[in-house]
CSV table of N, CA and C in Angstrom, one decimal:
chain,number,residue,atom,x,y,z
A,776,UNK,N,-235.1,128.5,-172.2
A,776,UNK,CA,-235.2,129.5,-173.2
A,776,UNK,C,-236.6,129.5,-173.9
A,777,UNK,N,-237.2,130.6,-173.9
A,777,UNK,CA,-238.5,130.6,-174.6
A,777,UNK,C,-238.4,130.9,-176.1
A,778,UNK,N,-239.4,130.5,-176.8
A,778,UNK,CA,-239.4,130.7,-178.2
A,778,UNK,C,-239.7,132.1,-178.5
A,779,UNK,N,-239.1,132.7,-179.6
A,779,UNK,CA,-239.3,134.0,-180.0
A,779,UNK,C,-240.7,134.2,-180.6
A,780,UNK,N,-241.4,135.2,-180.2
A,780,UNK,CA,-242.7,135.5,-180.7
A,780,UNK,C,-242.6,136.5,-181.9
A,781,UNK,N,-241.4,137.0,-182.1
A,781,UNK,CA,-241.2,137.9,-183.3
A,781,UNK,C,-240.6,137.2,-184.5
A,782,UNK,N,-240.0,136.1,-184.3
A,782,UNK,CA,-239.4,135.3,-185.3
A,782,UNK,C,-240.4,134.9,-186.4
A,783,UNK,N,-240.1,135.1,-187.6
A,783,UNK,CA,-241.1,134.7,-188.7
A,783,UNK,C,-241.2,133.1,-188.7
A,784,UNK,N,-242.4,132.6,-188.9
A,784,UNK,CA,-242.6,131.2,-189.0
A,784,UNK,C,-242.3,130.7,-190.3
A,785,UNK,N,-241.9,129.4,-190.4
A,785,UNK,CA,-241.6,128.9,-191.7
A,785,UNK,C,-243.0,128.7,-192.5
A,786,UNK,N,-242.9,128.6,-193.8
A,786,UNK,CA,-244.1,128.5,-194.6
A,786,UNK,C,-244.9,127.3,-194.3
A,787,UNK,N,-244.3,126.2,-193.8
A,787,UNK,CA,-245.1,125.1,-193.6
A,787,UNK,C,-246.0,125.2,-192.3
A,788,UNK,N,-245.7,126.2,-191.5
A,788,UNK,CA,-246.6,126.5,-190.4
A,788,UNK,C,-247.3,127.8,-190.5
A,789,UNK,N,-247.6,128.2,-191.7
A,789,UNK,CA,-248.3,129.5,-192.0
A,789,UNK,C,-249.8,129.4,-191.9
A,790,UNK,N,-250.5,130.2,-192.6
A,790,UNK,CA,-251.9,130.3,-192.6
A,790,UNK,C,-252.7,129.0,-192.9
A,791,UNK,N,-252.2,128.2,-193.9
A,791,UNK,CA,-252.9,127.0,-194.2
A,791,UNK,C,-252.8,126.0,-193.1
A,792,UNK,N,-251.7,126.0,-192.4
A,792,UNK,CA,-251.5,125.1,-191.2
A,792,UNK,C,-252.5,125.5,-190.1
A,793,UNK,N,-252.5,126.8,-189.9
A,793,UNK,CA,-253.4,127.3,-188.8
A,793,UNK,C,-254.9,127.0,-189.2
A,794,UNK,N,-255.3,127.1,-190.4
A,794,UNK,CA,-256.6,126.8,-190.8
A,794,UNK,C,-257.0,125.3,-190.7
A,795,UNK,N,-256.0,124.5,-191.1
A,795,UNK,CA,-256.2,123.0,-190.9
A,795,UNK,C,-256.4,122.7,-189.5
A,796,UNK,N,-255.5,123.2,-188.6
A,796,UNK,CA,-255.6,123.0,-187.2
A,796,UNK,C,-257.0,123.4,-186.6
A,797,UNK,N,-257.4,124.6,-187.1
A,797,UNK,CA,-258.7,125.1,-186.6
A,797,UNK,C,-259.8,124.2,-187.1
A,798,UNK,N,-259.8,123.7,-188.3
A,798,UNK,CA,-260.8,122.7,-188.8
A,798,UNK,C,-260.8,121.5,-187.9
A,799,UNK,N,-259.6,121.0,-187.5
A,799,UNK,CA,-259.6,119.8,-186.7
A,799,UNK,C,-260.1,120.1,-185.3
A,800,UNK,N,-259.8,121.3,-184.8
A,800,UNK,CA,-260.3,121.7,-183.4
A,800,UNK,C,-261.9,121.7,-183.5
A,801,UNK,N,-262.4,122.3,-184.6
A,801,UNK,CA,-263.9,122.4,-184.7
A,801,UNK,C,-264.5,121.0,-184.8
A,802,UNK,N,-263.8,120.1,-185.5
A,802,UNK,CA,-264.3,118.7,-185.6
A,802,UNK,C,-264.3,118.0,-184.2
A,803,UNK,N,-263.3,118.3,-183.4
A,803,UNK,CA,-263.2,117.8,-182.1
A,803,UNK,C,-264.3,118.3,-181.2
A,804,UNK,N,-264.6,119.6,-181.4
A,804,UNK,CA,-265.8,120.2,-180.6
A,804,UNK,C,-267.1,119.5,-181.0
A,805,UNK,N,-267.2,119.3,-182.3
A,805,UNK,CA,-268.5,118.7,-182.8
A,805,UNK,C,-268.6,117.2,-182.4
A,806,UNK,N,-267.5,116.6,-182.1
A,806,UNK,CA,-267.5,115.2,-181.6
A,806,UNK,C,-267.7,115.1,-180.1
A,807,UNK,N,-268.1,116.2,-179.5
A,807,UNK,CA,-268.3,116.2,-178.1
A,807,UNK,C,-267.2,116.7,-177.3
A,808,UNK,N,-266.1,117.2,-177.9
A,808,UNK,CA,-265.0,117.7,-177.2
A,808,UNK,C,-263.9,116.7,-176.8
A,809,UNK,N,-264.1,115.5,-177.2
A,809,UNK,CA,-263.2,114.4,-176.8
A,809,UNK,C,-262.8,113.6,-178.1
A,810,UNK,N,-261.5,113.3,-178.1
A,810,UNK,CA,-261.0,112.5,-179.3
A,810,UNK,C,-259.8,111.7,-178.8
A,811,UNK,N,-259.1,111.3,-179.9
A,811,UNK,CA,-258.0,110.3,-179.6
A,811,UNK,C,-256.7,110.9,-180.3
A,812,UNK,N,-255.6,110.8,-179.6
A,812,UNK,CA,-254.3,111.3,-180.1
A,812,UNK,C,-254.0,110.6,-181.4
A,813,UNK,N,-253.7,111.4,-182.4
A,813,UNK,CA,-253.4,110.9,-183.7
A,813,UNK,C,-252.0,110.5,-184.0
A,814,UNK,N,-251.1,110.9,-183.1
A,814,UNK,CA,-249.7,110.5,-183.3
A,814,UNK,C,-249.5,109.0,-183.3
A,815,UNK,N,-248.6,108.5,-184.1
A,815,UNK,CA,-248.5,107.0,-184.2
A,815,UNK,C,-248.0,106.4,-182.8
A,816,UNK,N,-247.1,107.1,-182.1
A,816,UNK,CA,-246.7,106.6,-180.8
A,816,UNK,C,-247.1,107.7,-179.8
A,817,UNK,N,-248.0,107.3,-178.9
A,817,UNK,CA,-248.6,108.3,-177.9
A,817,UNK,C,-247.8,108.1,-176.7
A,818,UNK,N,-247.2,109.2,-176.1
A,818,UNK,CA,-246.4,109.1,-174.9
A,818,UNK,C,-247.3,109.4,-173.7
A,819,UNK,N,-248.5,109.8,-173.8
A,819,UNK,CA,-249.4,110.1,-172.7
A,819,UNK,C,-249.9,108.8,-172.0
A,820,UNK,N,-250.4,108.9,-170.8
A,820,UNK,CA,-250.9,107.8,-170.1
A,820,UNK,C,-252.2,107.3,-170.8
A,821,UNK,N,-252.8,108.2,-171.6
A,821,UNK,CA,-254.1,107.9,-172.3
A,821,UNK,C,-254.0,108.6,-173.6
A,822,UNK,N,-254.6,108.0,-174.6
A,822,UNK,CA,-254.7,108.6,-176.0
A,822,UNK,C,-255.8,109.7,-176.0
A,823,UNK,N,-256.5,109.8,-175.0
A,823,UNK,CA,-257.6,110.8,-174.9
A,823,UNK,C,-257.1,112.2,-175.0
A,824,UNK,N,-257.8,113.0,-175.9
A,824,UNK,CA,-257.5,114.4,-176.1
A,824,UNK,C,-258.9,115.1,-175.9
A,825,UNK,N,-258.8,116.4,-175.4
A,825,UNK,CA,-260.0,117.1,-175.2
A,825,UNK,C,-259.8,118.5,-175.7
A,826,UNK,N,-260.9,119.2,-176.0
A,826,UNK,CA,-260.9,120.6,-176.5
A,826,UNK,C,-260.2,121.5,-175.4
A,827,UNK,N,-260.4,121.1,-174.2
A,827,UNK,CA,-259.9,121.9,-173.0
A,827,UNK,C,-258.4,122.0,-173.1
A,828,UNK,N,-257.7,121.0,-173.7
A,828,UNK,CA,-256.3,121.0,-173.8
A,828,UNK,C,-255.7,122.1,-174.7
A,829,UNK,N,-256.6,122.7,-175.6
A,829,UNK,CA,-256.3,123.8,-176.4
A,829,UNK,C,-254.9,123.8,-177.1
A,830,UNK,N,-254.0,124.7,-176.6
A,830,UNK,CA,-252.7,124.9,-177.2
A,830,UNK,C,-251.8,123.7,-177.0
A,831,UNK,N,-252.2,122.8,-176.1
A,831,UNK,CA,-251.4,121.6,-175.8
A,831,UNK,C,-251.6,120.5,-176.8
A,832,UNK,N,-252.5,120.9,-177.8
A,832,UNK,CA,-252.7,119.9,-178.9
A,832,UNK,C,-252.0,120.4,-180.2
A,833,UNK,N,-251.3,119.5,-180.8
A,833,UNK,CA,-250.6,119.8,-182.1
A,833,UNK,C,-251.2,119.1,-183.2
A,834,UNK,N,-251.0,119.6,-184.4
A,834,UNK,CA,-251.5,118.9,-185.6
A,834,UNK,C,-250.4,117.9,-186.0
A,835,UNK,N,-250.7,116.6,-186.1
A,835,UNK,CA,-249.8,115.6,-186.4
A,835,UNK,C,-249.8,115.2,-187.9
A,836,UNK,N,-248.6,114.9,-188.4
A,836,UNK,CA,-248.4,114.6,-189.8
A,836,UNK,C,-247.7,113.3,-190.0
A,837,UNK,N,-248.0,112.6,-191.1
A,837,UNK,CA,-247.2,111.4,-191.5
A,837,UNK,C,-246.0,111.9,-192.2
A,838,UNK,N,-244.8,111.5,-191.7
A,838,UNK,CA,-243.5,112.0,-192.2
A,838,UNK,C,-243.3,111.6,-193.6
A,839,UNK,N,-243.8,110.4,-194.0
A,839,UNK,CA,-243.5,110.0,-195.4
A,839,UNK,C,-244.4,110.7,-196.4
A,840,UNK,N,-245.7,110.9,-196.1
A,840,UNK,CA,-246.6,111.4,-197.1
A,840,UNK,C,-246.9,112.9,-196.9
A,841,UNK,N,-246.7,113.4,-195.7
A,841,UNK,CA,-247.0,114.8,-195.4
A,841,UNK,C,-248.5,114.9,-195.0
A,842,UNK,N,-249.2,113.8,-195.1
A,842,UNK,CA,-250.7,113.9,-194.8
A,842,UNK,C,-251.0,114.2,-193.4
A,843,UNK,N,-252.0,115.0,-193.1
A,843,UNK,CA,-252.3,115.3,-191.7
A,843,UNK,C,-253.0,114.1,-191.1
A,844,UNK,N,-252.6,113.7,-189.9
A,844,UNK,CA,-253.2,112.6,-189.2
A,844,UNK,C,-254.3,113.0,-188.3
A,845,UNK,N,-254.2,114.2,-187.8
A,845,UNK,CA,-255.2,114.8,-186.9
A,845,UNK,C,-254.5,115.5,-185.7
A,846,UNK,N,-255.2,115.7,-184.6
A,846,UNK,CA,-254.7,116.4,-183.5
A,846,UNK,C,-254.1,115.3,-182.5
A,847,UNK,N,-253.1,115.8,-181.8
A,847,UNK,CA,-252.4,114.9,-180.9
A,847,UNK,C,-251.8,115.7,-179.7
A,848,UNK,N,-251.4,115.0,-178.7
A,848,UNK,CA,-250.8,115.7,-177.6
A,848,UNK,C,-249.5,116.4,-178.1
A,849,UNK,N,-249.2,117.5,-177.6
A,849,UNK,CA,-248.0,118.3,-178.0
A,849,UNK,C,-246.7,117.4,-177.7
A,850,UNK,N,-246.7,116.8,-176.5
A,850,UNK,CA,-245.6,115.9,-176.1
A,850,UNK,C,-245.4,114.8,-177.1
A,851,UNK,N,-246.4,114.2,-177.6
A,851,UNK,CA,-246.3,113.1,-178.5
A,851,UNK,C,-245.8,113.6,-179.9
A,852,UNK,N,-246.3,114.7,-180.3
A,852,UNK,CA,-245.8,115.3,-181.6
A,852,UNK,C,-244.4,115.7,-181.5
A,853,UNK,N,-244.0,116.4,-180.5
A,853,UNK,CA,-242.6,116.9,-180.3
A,853,UNK,C,-241.6,115.7,-180.2
A,854,UNK,N,-242.1,114.6,-179.5
A,854,UNK,CA,-241.3,113.4,-179.4
A,854,UNK,C,-241.0,112.8,-180.7
A,855,UNK,N,-242.0,112.7,-181.5
A,855,UNK,CA,-241.9,112.2,-182.9
A,855,UNK,C,-240.9,113.0,-183.7
A,856,UNK,N,-241.0,114.3,-183.6
A,856,UNK,CA,-240.1,115.2,-184.3
A,856,UNK,C,-238.7,115.0,-183.8
A,857,UNK,N,-238.5,114.8,-182.5
A,857,UNK,CA,-237.1,114.6,-182.0
A,857,UNK,C,-236.6,113.3,-182.5
A,858,UNK,N,-237.4,112.2,-182.5
A,858,UNK,CA,-236.9,110.9,-183.0
A,858,UNK,C,-236.5,111.1,-184.5
A,859,UNK,N,-237.3,111.8,-185.2
A,859,UNK,CA,-237.0,112.0,-186.7
A,859,UNK,C,-235.7,112.8,-186.8
A,860,UNK,N,-235.5,113.8,-186.1
A,860,UNK,CA,-234.3,114.7,-186.2
A,860,UNK,C,-233.1,113.9,-185.7
A,861,UNK,N,-233.2,113.1,-184.7
A,861,UNK,CA,-232.1,112.3,-184.2
A,861,UNK,C,-231.7,111.2,-185.2
A,862,UNK,N,-232.7,110.6,-185.8
A,862,UNK,CA,-232.4,109.6,-186.9
A,862,UNK,C,-231.6,110.3,-188.0
A,863,UNK,N,-232.0,111.5,-188.4
A,863,UNK,CA,-231.4,112.2,-189.5
A,863,UNK,C,-229.9,112.6,-189.1
A,864,UNK,N,-229.8,113.0,-187.8
A,864,UNK,CA,-228.5,113.4,-187.3
A,864,UNK,C,-227.5,112.2,-187.3
A,865,UNK,N,-228.0,111.0,-186.8
A,865,UNK,CA,-227.2,109.8,-186.7
A,865,UNK,C,-226.9,109.4,-188.1
A,866,UNK,N,-227.8,109.5,-189.0
A,866,UNK,CA,-227.5,109.1,-190.4
A,866,UNK,C,-226.4,109.9,-191.0
A,867,UNK,N,-226.4,111.2,-190.7
A,867,UNK,CA,-225.4,112.1,-191.2
A,867,UNK,C,-224.1,111.8,-190.6
A,868,UNK,N,-224.1,111.5,-189.3
A,868,UNK,CA,-222.8,111.2,-188.6
A,868,UNK,C,-222.2,109.9,-189.1
A,869,UNK,N,-223.0,109.0,-189.5
A,869,UNK,CA,-222.6,107.7,-190.0
A,869,UNK,C,-221.9,107.8,-191.3
A,870,UNK,N,-222.4,108.7,-192.1
A,870,UNK,CA,-221.8,108.9,-193.5
A,870,UNK,C,-220.5,109.7,-193.4
A,871,UNK,N,-220.3,110.4,-192.3
A,871,UNK,CA,-219.2,111.3,-192.1
A,871,UNK,C,-217.9,110.6,-191.4
A,872,UNK,N,-218.1,109.5,-190.8
A,872,UNK,CA,-217.0,108.9,-190.0
A,872,UNK,C,-215.9,108.4,-191.0
A,873,UNK,N,-214.7,108.7,-190.5
A,873,UNK,CA,-213.5,108.3,-191.3
A,873,UNK,C,-212.7,107.3,-190.4
A,874,UNK,N,-212.8,106.1,-190.7
A,874,UNK,CA,-212.1,105.0,-190.0
A,874,UNK,C,-210.7,104.8,-190.5
A,875,UNK,N,-210.2,105.6,-191.4
A,875,UNK,CA,-208.9,105.4,-192.1
A,875,UNK,C,-207.8,105.6,-191.2
């Protein structure tokens, strides 16, 4: 199933997010077009990222502080989001169990 292109984006992925990502892409270009995946756990065979990856690069954040870490592979960023969501889901399930 593809993502809706007409669905409104949440505020956290609005204009400010796009501008921050653009700034990081510009910094990557200025660094010769090559950088390092900023996600804490990189799932790729190499941490190397390039400008040519374009939309396959995501803006990575620290979950605890909300601070931007930099650009990373989309797969690494989405994997981190899935781990976070699963941990939250498991936490909610644990508080809901009734062993009575």
